[in-house]
Short mmCIF file of C-alpha atoms in Angstrom, two decimals:
data_model
loop_
_atom_site.label_atom_id
_atom_site.label_comp_id
_atom_site.label_asym_id
_atom_site.label_seq_id
_atom_site.Cartn_x
_atom_site.Cartn_y
_atom_site.Cartn_z
CA MET Y 1 4.74 37.91 -27.62
CA LYS Y 2 4.47 34.38 -26.23
CA ILE Y 3 4.38 31.45 -28.65
CA ASP Y 4 2.76 28.29 -27.33
CA MET Y 5 4.90 25.62 -28.98
CA LYS Y 6 2.88 22.80 -27.46
CA GLN Y 7 -0.29 24.12 -29.09
CA LEU Y 8 1.46 24.45 -32.45
CA ILE Y 9 2.65 20.84 -32.20
CA LEU Y 10 -0.81 19.64 -31.22
CA ASP Y 11 -2.50 21.59 -34.01
CA LYS Y 12 -0.22 20.01 -36.61
CA ASN Y 13 -0.72 16.59 -35.05
CA ASP Y 14 -4.51 16.99 -35.04
CA ALA Y 15 -4.58 18.02 -38.70
CA ILE Y 16 -2.80 14.82 -39.73
CA ALA Y 17 -5.00 12.82 -37.36
CA ARG Y 18 -8.09 14.12 -39.15
CA GLU Y 19 -6.65 12.96 -42.47
CA LEU Y 20 -5.93 9.54 -40.99
CA ARG Y 21 -9.42 9.24 -39.53
CA GLU Y 22 -10.90 9.92 -42.97
CA ARG Y 23 -8.66 7.25 -44.54
CA PHE Y 24 -9.58 4.69 -41.91
CA ALA Y 25 -13.29 5.45 -42.30
CA GLU Y 26 -13.04 5.21 -46.09
CA HIS Y 27 -11.57 1.72 -45.79
CA HIS Y 28 -13.79 0.70 -42.85
CA VAL Y 29 -10.78 0.02 -40.65
CA TYR Y 30 -11.26 0.25 -36.89
CA VAL Y 31 -8.22 1.58 -35.01
CA VAL Y 32 -7.47 1.13 -31.30
CA ASP Y 33 -4.74 3.07 -29.50
CA LEU Y 34 -3.59 1.08 -26.47
CA LEU Y 35 -2.19 3.14 -23.59
CA ALA Y 36 -0.43 1.63 -20.59
CA SER Y 37 2.68 1.57 -18.44
CA PRO Y 38 5.66 -0.64 -19.29
CA GLY Y 39 5.05 -4.16 -18.04
CA SER Y 40 1.26 -3.86 -17.89
CA GLY Y 41 0.83 -6.62 -20.45
CA LYS Y 42 0.06 -4.63 -23.62
CA THR Y 43 1.71 -7.10 -25.97
CA SER Y 44 0.25 -10.17 -24.26
CA THR Y 45 -3.19 -8.53 -24.41
CA ILE Y 46 -2.71 -7.80 -28.11
CA LEU Y 47 -1.68 -11.41 -28.78
CA ALA Y 48 -4.68 -12.75 -26.87
CA THR Y 49 -6.98 -10.35 -28.71
CA ILE Y 50 -5.56 -11.41 -32.07
CA ASP Y 51 -6.05 -15.07 -31.20
CA ALA Y 52 -9.70 -14.44 -30.31
CA LEU Y 53 -10.57 -12.31 -33.35
CA ARG Y 54 -8.34 -13.44 -36.22
CA ASP Y 55 -10.86 -15.92 -37.64
CA GLU Y 56 -13.33 -13.10 -38.30
CA PHE Y 57 -11.14 -10.03 -38.87
CA ASN Y 58 -7.94 -9.14 -40.68
CA ILE Y 59 -5.65 -7.47 -38.15
CA ALA Y 60 -2.43 -5.46 -38.20
CA VAL Y 61 -0.40 -3.99 -35.36
CA ILE Y 62 1.66 -0.82 -35.11
CA GLU Y 63 4.25 -1.13 -32.35
CA GLY Y 64 5.57 2.00 -30.65
CA ASP Y 65 8.74 1.71 -28.59
CA ILE Y 66 11.63 3.95 -27.68
CA ALA Y 67 13.97 1.28 -29.05
CA SER Y 68 14.09 -2.36 -30.26
CA SER Y 69 11.64 -4.43 -32.29
CA VAL Y 70 11.05 -7.21 -29.77
CA ASP Y 71 7.28 -6.81 -29.58
CA ALA Y 72 6.81 -6.44 -33.34
CA GLU Y 73 8.70 -9.69 -33.87
CA LYS Y 74 6.35 -11.47 -31.45
CA ILE Y 75 3.38 -10.23 -33.47
CA LYS Y 76 4.93 -11.21 -36.81
CA ALA Y 77 5.64 -14.67 -35.45
CA GLN Y 78 1.86 -15.14 -35.24
CA GLY Y 79 1.47 -14.36 -38.93
CA ILE Y 80 0.14 -10.85 -38.33
CA ALA Y 81 1.40 -7.78 -40.15
CA ALA Y 82 3.33 -5.53 -37.77
CA VAL Y 83 5.06 -2.19 -38.26
CA GLN Y 84 7.68 -1.06 -35.75
CA ILE Y 85 8.02 2.62 -34.83
CA ASN Y 86 11.05 3.53 -32.72
CA THR Y 87 10.68 7.01 -31.27
CA GLY Y 88 14.34 7.37 -30.28
CA GLY Y 89 13.44 8.70 -26.86
CA ALA Y 90 10.06 10.37 -27.40
CA CYS Y 91 7.52 9.26 -24.81
CA HIS Y 92 4.55 8.97 -27.20
CA LEU Y 93 3.49 8.31 -30.75
CA GLU Y 94 2.30 11.12 -33.01
CA SER Y 95 -0.05 11.10 -35.97
CA ALA Y 96 2.79 11.75 -38.45
CA MET Y 97 4.44 8.52 -37.27
CA ILE Y 98 1.19 6.60 -37.80
CA LYS Y 99 0.81 8.12 -41.26
CA ARG Y 100 4.21 6.75 -42.28
CA ALA Y 101 3.43 3.37 -40.72
CA ILE Y 102 0.15 2.81 -42.56
CA ASP Y 103 1.82 3.55 -45.87
CA VAL Y 104 3.28 0.05 -45.68
CA LEU Y 105 -0.05 -1.56 -44.73
CA ASP Y 106 -2.79 -2.58 -47.15
CA LEU Y 107 -5.84 -0.85 -45.68
CA GLU Y 108 -8.08 -2.52 -48.26
CA ARG Y 109 -7.42 -5.88 -46.62
CA LEU Y 110 -7.67 -4.80 -42.98
CA ASP Y 111 -10.51 -4.61 -40.47
CA LEU Y 112 -8.57 -3.72 -37.32
CA ILE Y 113 -5.34 -1.92 -36.53
CA ILE Y 114 -4.07 -2.09 -32.97
CA VAL Y 115 -1.57 0.61 -32.03
CA GLU Y 116 0.62 -0.25 -29.06
CA ASN Y 117 1.67 3.17 -27.84
CA VAL Y 118 4.89 3.86 -25.94
CA GLY Y 119 4.60 2.74 -22.30
CA ASN Y 120 3.55 5.94 -20.55
CA LEU Y 121 0.48 7.14 -18.63
CA VAL Y 122 0.92 10.85 -19.36
CA CYS Y 123 2.21 12.01 -22.76
CA PRO Y 124 0.14 9.79 -25.13
CA THR Y 125 -3.14 11.18 -23.80
CA ASP Y 126 -2.62 14.50 -25.62
CA PHE Y 127 -1.98 13.09 -29.08
CA ASP Y 128 -4.78 12.14 -31.44
CA LEU Y 129 -3.62 9.39 -33.80
CA GLY Y 130 -6.78 9.24 -35.88
CA GLU Y 131 -7.91 6.26 -33.83
CA ASN Y 132 -11.51 5.25 -33.17
CA ALA Y 133 -10.81 4.62 -29.51
CA LYS Y 134 -8.10 4.91 -26.91
CA VAL Y 135 -8.12 1.97 -24.51
CA MET Y 136 -6.27 1.99 -21.21
CA ILE Y 137 -4.62 -1.12 -19.74
CA LEU Y 138 -3.74 -1.25 -16.06
CA SER Y 139 -2.29 -4.36 -14.46
CA VAL Y 140 -3.06 -5.47 -10.93
CA PRO Y 141 0.58 -5.22 -9.73
CA GLU Y 142 0.57 -1.48 -10.55
CA GLY Y 143 -1.92 -0.75 -7.76
CA ASP Y 144 -5.52 0.42 -7.51
CA ASP Y 145 -4.57 4.08 -6.95
CA LYS Y 146 -3.49 4.83 -10.53
CA PRO Y 147 -6.77 6.55 -11.51
CA LEU Y 148 -6.13 9.04 -8.71
CA LYS Y 149 -2.53 9.65 -9.78
CA TYR Y 150 -3.07 9.67 -13.55
CA PRO Y 151 -6.68 10.77 -14.12
CA GLY Y 152 -6.11 12.04 -17.67
CA VAL Y 153 -5.46 8.68 -19.27
CA PHE Y 154 -8.61 7.21 -17.73
CA GLN Y 155 -10.69 10.20 -18.83
CA VAL Y 156 -9.71 9.91 -22.50
CA SER Y 157 -10.17 6.13 -22.70
CA GLU Y 158 -13.29 4.60 -24.16
CA ALA Y 159 -12.64 1.37 -22.27
CA VAL Y 160 -10.38 0.24 -19.43
CA ILE Y 161 -8.76 -3.19 -19.21
CA LEU Y 162 -7.70 -4.44 -15.79
CA ASN Y 163 -5.07 -7.02 -16.68
CA LYS Y 164 -3.38 -9.77 -14.67
CA VAL Y 165 -6.41 -10.41 -12.46
CA ASP Y 166 -4.99 -13.89 -11.87
CA THR Y 167 -2.39 -12.18 -9.63
CA MET Y 168 -5.06 -10.56 -7.46
CA PRO Y 169 -4.46 -12.88 -4.47
CA VAL Y 170 -0.77 -11.90 -4.40
CA PHE Y 171 -1.22 -8.14 -4.42
CA ASN Y 172 -3.13 -5.78 -2.16
CA PHE Y 173 -5.39 -4.54 -4.94
CA ASN Y 174 -8.81 -3.13 -4.06
CA GLN Y 175 -10.83 -3.80 -7.20
CA GLU Y 176 -13.94 -2.10 -5.85
CA ALA Y 177 -12.04 1.10 -5.07
CA PHE Y 178 -10.36 0.99 -8.48
CA GLU Y 179 -13.63 0.63 -10.36
CA GLU Y 180 -15.25 3.36 -8.29
CA SER Y 181 -12.41 5.75 -9.13
CA VAL Y 182 -12.63 4.93 -12.84
CA ASN Y 183 -16.40 5.36 -12.84
CA GLN Y 184 -16.08 8.79 -11.24
CA LEU Y 185 -13.57 9.90 -13.87
CA ASN Y 186 -15.25 8.28 -16.86
CA PRO Y 187 -18.68 6.78 -16.18
CA GLN Y 188 -19.15 5.81 -19.84
CA ALA Y 189 -16.09 3.58 -20.06
CA PRO Y 190 -16.65 -0.15 -19.49
CA ILE Y 191 -14.08 -1.94 -17.34
CA PHE Y 192 -12.86 -5.36 -18.44
CA PRO Y 193 -11.09 -7.41 -15.74
CA LEU Y 194 -9.09 -10.09 -17.49
CA SER Y 195 -5.92 -12.13 -17.61
CA ALA Y 196 -4.27 -12.08 -21.02
CA THR Y 197 -2.16 -15.10 -20.12
CA THR Y 198 -4.91 -17.39 -18.75
CA GLY Y 199 -7.77 -16.07 -20.89
CA GLU Y 200 -9.95 -15.29 -17.89
CA GLY Y 201 -12.42 -12.51 -18.75
CA LEU Y 202 -11.06 -12.11 -22.28
CA GLU Y 203 -14.36 -12.83 -24.04
CA ALA Y 204 -16.10 -9.74 -22.64
CA TRP Y 205 -13.33 -7.48 -23.96
CA THR Y 206 -13.08 -9.09 -27.39
CA SER Y 207 -16.88 -9.13 -27.82
CA TRP Y 208 -17.00 -5.40 -27.09
CA LEU Y 209 -14.24 -4.77 -29.60
CA ALA Y 210 -15.70 -7.06 -32.26
CA GLU Y 211 -19.04 -5.24 -32.14
CA ARG Y 212 -17.29 -1.95 -32.82
CA ILE Y 213 -15.18 -3.36 -35.65
CA ARG Y 214 -18.34 -4.64 -37.41
CA LYS Y 215 -19.81 -1.14 -37.33
CA ALA Y 216 -16.69 0.58 -38.73
#
């Protein structure tokens, strides 16, 4: 007899994720799971998003890292509630980790939770966290061929952010080819070219997100 341990792990994860989704819906909290490689600009995108939306929405962040609390401290410095999850080597967050994290958050007071997943383009795609949407961030320096190499993460994402567009002149990045590849994998996902550091293109992304938060 063969026991599929991966399926057992996923089944348990999905059961907790369903519980979390019900809790989030009950409190009208919209949850975004951000997926990206290390160095893609996840934290800078989160900070820019917070700055754009904090006047209308109450926001909290769950930070997933293998080690350290550097990113969570950056978020807290902006006056935003942040919970750090250190996976100790695991390459993704799981719903049980999110369940423990939200126990220290006041869902009654929140409109949006942003989950910064562990920097990885493979493992996090398989794990439901009870989120409303997974959003993929790719930065220009990573190259326009990533949808071809890592199709799964683009297929599960409800939106794709192309970050660091201000560096486009420095890198040989074919934006047209990138967008064509993404559209073939996931024609429903909007693509938001932006620069989290300069603010270029940020409004389109935050407007899309704000509309979804209002409907939660």
